CSV table of C-alpha atoms in Angstrom, one decimal:
chain,number,residue,atom,x,y,z
A,1,GLN,CA,-57.7,-86.6,-18.3
A,2,GLN,CA,-58.6,-89.1,-15.6
A,3,GLN,CA,-61.1,-91.7,-16.9
A,4,VAL,CA,-61.6,-93.2,-13.5
A,5,ARG,CA,-61.7,-90.8,-10.6
A,6,GLN,CA,-61.6,-91.5,-6.9
A,7,SER,CA,-62.9,-88.5,-5.0
A,8,SER,CA,-60.9,-89.0,-1.8
A,9,GLN,CA,-57.1,-89.5,-1.5
A,10,SER,CA,-57.5,-90.6,2.1
A,11,LEU,CA,-60.3,-91.6,4.5
A,12,THR,CA,-60.2,-92.3,8.2
A,13,VAL,CA,-62.9,-94.2,10.0
A,14,TRP,CA,-63.2,-95.8,13.5
A,15,GLU,CA,-63.2,-99.5,14.0
A,16,GLY,CA,-66.8,-100.9,13.5
A,17,GLU,CA,-67.9,-98.0,11.3
A,18,THR,CA,-68.8,-98.4,7.6
A,19,ALA,CA,-66.2,-97.0,5.3
A,20,ILE,CA,-67.5,-95.6,2.0
A,21,LEU,CA,-65.1,-95.1,-0.9
A,22,ASN,CA,-66.4,-93.3,-4.0
A,23,CYS,CA,-65.5,-93.6,-7.6
A,24,SER,CA,-66.7,-92.1,-10.9
A,25,TYR,CA,-65.9,-92.8,-14.5
A,26,GLU,CA,-66.3,-91.1,-17.9
A,27,ASN,CA,-66.3,-93.8,-20.6
A,28,SER,CA,-69.8,-95.2,-21.1
A,29,ALA,CA,-68.2,-98.3,-22.7
A,30,PHE,CA,-66.8,-99.5,-19.4
A,31,ASP,CA,-68.7,-102.6,-18.2
A,32,TYR,CA,-66.5,-104.2,-15.6
A,33,PHE,CA,-65.5,-102.5,-12.4
A,34,PRO,CA,-63.0,-104.2,-10.1
A,35,TRP,CA,-61.8,-102.9,-6.8
A,36,TYR,CA,-58.2,-103.7,-5.8
A,37,GLN,CA,-56.8,-103.7,-2.3
A,38,GLN,CA,-53.1,-102.9,-1.7
A,39,PHE,CA,-51.2,-103.2,1.5
A,40,PRO,CA,-47.8,-101.4,1.9
A,41,GLY,CA,-45.0,-103.2,0.1
A,42,GLU,CA,-47.3,-105.5,-1.8
A,43,GLY,CA,-48.9,-105.5,-5.2
A,44,PRO,CA,-52.6,-104.9,-5.5
A,45,ALA,CA,-55.0,-107.8,-5.2
A,46,LEU,CA,-58.6,-108.1,-6.5
A,47,LEU,CA,-61.1,-107.5,-3.7
A,48,ILE,CA,-64.5,-107.5,-5.4
A,49,ALA,CA,-65.8,-106.6,-8.8
A,50,ILE,CA,-69.1,-105.8,-10.5
A,51,ARG,CA,-70.4,-105.8,-14.0
A,52,SER,CA,-72.5,-103.0,-15.4
A,53,VAL,CA,-75.6,-105.2,-15.7
A,54,SER,CA,-75.8,-105.3,-11.8
A,55,ASP,CA,-76.4,-102.5,-9.4
A,56,LYS,CA,-75.1,-104.2,-6.3
A,57,LYS,CA,-72.5,-106.8,-5.5
A,58,GLU,CA,-71.9,-108.1,-2.0
A,59,ASP,CA,-69.1,-110.3,-0.6
A,60,GLY,CA,-69.0,-110.6,3.1
A,61,ARG,CA,-68.4,-107.1,4.6
A,62,PHE,CA,-67.7,-105.6,1.2
A,63,THR,CA,-70.4,-104.2,-1.1
A,64,ILE,CA,-70.3,-102.4,-4.4
A,65,PHE,CA,-73.2,-100.1,-5.2
A,66,PHE,CA,-73.2,-99.2,-8.9
A,67,ASN,CA,-75.2,-96.4,-10.7
A,68,LYS,CA,-74.9,-96.7,-14.4
A,69,ARG,CA,-76.9,-93.6,-15.2
A,70,GLU,CA,-74.8,-91.4,-13.0
A,71,LYS,CA,-71.5,-93.2,-13.9
A,72,ASN,CA,-70.5,-93.7,-10.4
A,73,LEU,CA,-70.0,-96.5,-7.9
A,74,SER,CA,-69.0,-96.9,-4.3
A,75,LEU,CA,-67.3,-99.5,-2.1
A,76,HIS,CA,-68.8,-100.0,1.3
A,77,ILE,CA,-66.8,-101.7,4.0
A,78,LYS,CA,-69.1,-102.7,6.8
A,79,ASP,CA,-67.8,-103.1,10.4
A,80,SER,CA,-64.4,-101.8,9.4
A,81,GLN,CA,-61.4,-103.4,11.0
A,82,PRO,CA,-57.8,-102.1,11.5
A,83,GLY,CA,-56.7,-104.9,9.1
A,84,ASP,CA,-58.7,-103.2,6.4
A,85,SER,CA,-56.3,-100.3,6.5
A,86,ALA,CA,-54.9,-100.2,2.9
A,87,THR,CA,-55.1,-98.4,-0.3
A,88,TYR,CA,-58.1,-99.2,-2.5
A,89,PHE,CA,-58.1,-98.7,-6.2
A,90,CYS,CA,-61.3,-98.4,-8.3
A,91,ALA,CA,-60.7,-99.7,-11.8
A,92,ALA,CA,-62.7,-100.1,-15.0
A,93,SER,CA,-62.5,-101.9,-18.3
A,94,ALA,CA,-64.6,-102.8,-21.4
A,95,GLN,CA,-64.6,-106.3,-22.5
A,96,THR,CA,-65.2,-105.5,-26.1
A,97,GLY,CA,-62.4,-104.2,-28.3
A,98,GLY,CA,-59.7,-105.6,-26.0
A,99,TYR,CA,-59.8,-102.5,-23.8
A,100,LYS,CA,-57.2,-102.3,-21.0
A,101,VAL,CA,-58.0,-101.8,-17.3
A,102,VAL,CA,-57.9,-98.2,-16.2
A,103,PHE,CA,-57.2,-97.5,-12.6
A,104,GLY,CA,-58.1,-94.6,-10.4
A,105,SER,CA,-55.5,-92.9,-8.2
A,106,GLY,CA,-56.5,-94.8,-5.1
A,107,THR,CA,-58.0,-94.0,-1.7
A,108,ARG,CA,-55.9,-94.7,1.4
A,109,LEU,CA,-58.1,-96.0,4.2
A,110,LEU,CA,-57.1,-95.9,7.8
A,111,VAL,CA,-59.2,-97.7,10.3
A,112,SER,CA,-58.5,-96.5,13.8
A,113,PRO,CA,-59.1,-98.8,16.8
B,1,GLU,CA,-52.1,-120.4,-6.1
B,2,ALA,CA,-51.4,-117.6,-8.6
B,3,ALA,CA,-47.8,-116.5,-8.6
B,4,VAL,CA,-46.1,-113.5,-10.1
B,5,THR,CA,-42.5,-112.8,-9.1
B,6,GLN,CA,-40.4,-109.8,-10.0
B,7,SER,CA,-36.7,-109.1,-9.8
B,8,PRO,CA,-34.9,-107.2,-8.6
B,9,ARG,CA,-37.1,-105.9,-5.8
B,10,ASN,CA,-35.1,-102.8,-5.4
B,11,LYS,CA,-32.8,-101.1,-8.0
B,12,VAL,CA,-30.7,-98.0,-8.0
B,13,ALA,CA,-29.6,-96.9,-11.4
B,14,VAL,CA,-27.7,-93.9,-12.8
B,15,THR,CA,-29.1,-91.5,-15.4
B,16,GLY,CA,-28.3,-92.8,-18.9
B,17,GLY,CA,-27.8,-96.3,-17.8
B,18,LYS,CA,-29.7,-99.4,-19.0
B,19,VAL,CA,-32.2,-101.1,-16.6
B,20,THR,CA,-34.0,-104.4,-17.1
B,21,LEU,CA,-36.8,-105.4,-14.8
B,22,SER,CA,-37.9,-109.0,-15.0
B,23,CYS,CA,-41.2,-110.7,-14.3
B,24,ASN,CA,-42.1,-114.4,-14.1
B,25,GLN,CA,-45.5,-115.9,-13.8
B,26,THR,CA,-46.5,-119.5,-13.2
B,27,ASN,CA,-50.2,-119.0,-13.8
B,28,ASN,CA,-50.0,-119.9,-17.5
B,29,HIS,CA,-51.8,-116.7,-18.3
B,30,ASN,CA,-51.6,-115.4,-21.8
B,31,ASN,CA,-51.6,-111.7,-20.9
B,32,MET,CA,-49.0,-109.9,-19.0
B,33,TYR,CA,-48.7,-106.2,-18.1
B,34,TRP,CA,-46.2,-103.7,-16.8
B,35,TYR,CA,-47.5,-100.7,-14.7
B,36,ARG,CA,-45.9,-98.0,-12.8
B,37,GLN,CA,-47.3,-96.6,-9.6
B,38,ASP,CA,-46.8,-93.0,-8.5
B,39,THR,CA,-48.5,-91.0,-5.8
B,40,GLY,CA,-51.6,-89.3,-7.2
B,41,HIS,CA,-51.6,-91.3,-10.4
B,42,GLY,CA,-52.5,-94.8,-9.3
B,43,LEU,CA,-51.4,-97.5,-11.7
B,44,ARG,CA,-50.5,-96.6,-15.3
B,45,LEU,CA,-50.0,-99.1,-18.0
B,46,ILE,CA,-46.7,-99.0,-19.8
B,47,HIS,CA,-46.7,-102.2,-22.0
B,48,TYR,CA,-48.6,-105.4,-22.2
B,49,SER,CA,-48.5,-108.6,-24.0
B,50,TYR,CA,-51.0,-111.1,-25.4
B,51,GLY,CA,-48.5,-114.0,-25.4
B,52,ALA,CA,-44.9,-115.1,-26.2
B,53,GLY,CA,-43.4,-112.9,-28.9
B,54,SER,CA,-46.0,-110.1,-28.6
B,55,THR,CA,-45.7,-106.7,-27.0
B,56,GLU,CA,-48.1,-103.8,-27.2
B,57,LYS,CA,-47.8,-100.2,-26.1
B,58,GLY,CA,-49.9,-99.1,-23.1
B,59,ASP,CA,-50.8,-95.6,-22.1
B,60,ILE,CA,-47.3,-94.3,-21.2
B,61,PRO,CA,-44.8,-96.3,-23.3
B,62,ASP,CA,-42.3,-93.6,-24.0
B,63,GLY,CA,-38.8,-94.4,-22.7
B,64,TYR,CA,-39.7,-98.1,-22.2
B,65,LYS,CA,-39.4,-101.2,-24.2
B,66,ALA,CA,-40.8,-104.6,-23.4
B,67,SER,CA,-39.8,-108.2,-24.3
B,68,ARG,CA,-41.9,-111.4,-23.9
B,69,PRO,CA,-39.6,-114.3,-24.8
B,70,SER,CA,-41.8,-116.9,-23.3
B,71,GLN,CA,-45.3,-117.5,-21.8
B,72,GLU,CA,-43.7,-117.1,-18.3
B,73,ASN,CA,-41.4,-114.2,-18.7
B,74,PHE,CA,-42.0,-110.5,-19.5
B,75,SER,CA,-39.3,-107.9,-19.2
B,76,LEU,CA,-39.4,-104.1,-19.0
B,77,ILE,CA,-36.3,-102.3,-20.4
B,78,LEU,CA,-35.2,-98.8,-19.8
B,79,GLU,CA,-32.5,-98.2,-22.4
B,80,LEU,CA,-31.5,-94.7,-21.1
B,81,ALA,CA,-32.9,-94.3,-17.6
B,82,THR,CA,-33.9,-90.9,-16.5
B,83,PRO,CA,-34.8,-89.6,-13.0
B,84,SER,CA,-38.4,-89.2,-14.1
B,85,GLN,CA,-38.6,-93.0,-14.3
B,86,THR,CA,-38.0,-93.3,-10.6
B,87,SER,CA,-41.1,-95.2,-9.5
B,88,VAL,CA,-42.5,-98.5,-8.3
B,89,TYR,CA,-43.1,-100.9,-11.1
B,90,PHE,CA,-45.6,-103.7,-11.0
B,91,CYS,CA,-46.0,-106.7,-13.3
B,92,ALA,CA,-49.3,-108.5,-13.6
B,93,SER,CA,-50.7,-111.5,-15.4
B,94,GLY,CA,-54.3,-112.2,-16.5
B,95,GLU,CA,-56.3,-114.7,-18.3
B,96,ARG,CA,-58.2,-112.3,-20.5
B,97,LEU,CA,-57.6,-108.8,-21.6
B,98,GLY,CA,-60.0,-106.5,-19.7
B,99,GLY,CA,-62.9,-107.7,-17.6
B,100,TYR,CA,-61.0,-110.3,-15.6
B,101,GLU,CA,-58.8,-110.5,-12.6
B,102,GLN,CA,-55.2,-109.4,-12.9
B,103,TYR,CA,-52.6,-111.0,-10.5
B,104,PHE,CA,-49.9,-108.6,-9.5
B,105,GLY,CA,-46.3,-109.2,-8.4
B,106,PRO,CA,-44.8,-107.6,-5.3
B,107,GLY,CA,-43.3,-104.6,-7.2
B,108,THR,CA,-39.8,-103.3,-8.0
B,109,ARG,CA,-38.8,-100.0,-6.5
B,110,LEU,CA,-36.5,-98.2,-9.0
B,111,THR,CA,-34.5,-95.1,-8.2
B,112,VAL,CA,-32.7,-93.3,-11.0
B,113,LEU,CA,-30.1,-90.9,-9.7
């Protein structure tokens, strides 16, 4: 049973396009949703995160759109660059009850020049 | 700068042997985590710790033990390694359990023959 689901294992976009990575979750108690970026041979690193009280979080070229009613969210990478090629993990956690972070299975993004 | 280091970076073990993976953090974070990463599964939590002397079971603890002798160090122990434990293992540290950023180490690639 996957509590956090990423619909695409891989995604390829052209340089300059907007990459859209989708994620859905099951547990209504989740209230914090980080996205981690991982390059080959490295550990994941936090890219951007949103709390469930917001429906949008923007940081430079990266934007999270969050839909609490539908239990889904998406990461938009505007003006994609080849350096954005990496695996992106959607994750979720609930602050109450000491809940652990649950990760999705990841989407491998390739940005072609 | 947050720093989590892991040793060894690569390990080949034999079935039935004992394996110890080590993690050190200089962030002075209370919480530390061990994950394994396998294709199609993302990151799965094995054990975690709230502080020195504490260890807690994560989502997939079977076949693994953990030890937190100090604030800085957190070890993962495979008493009787099996080929199914071949994976990449990541250690992470974080200030709070759930809802806050986790800082990951570079990973240990373990192969059990």
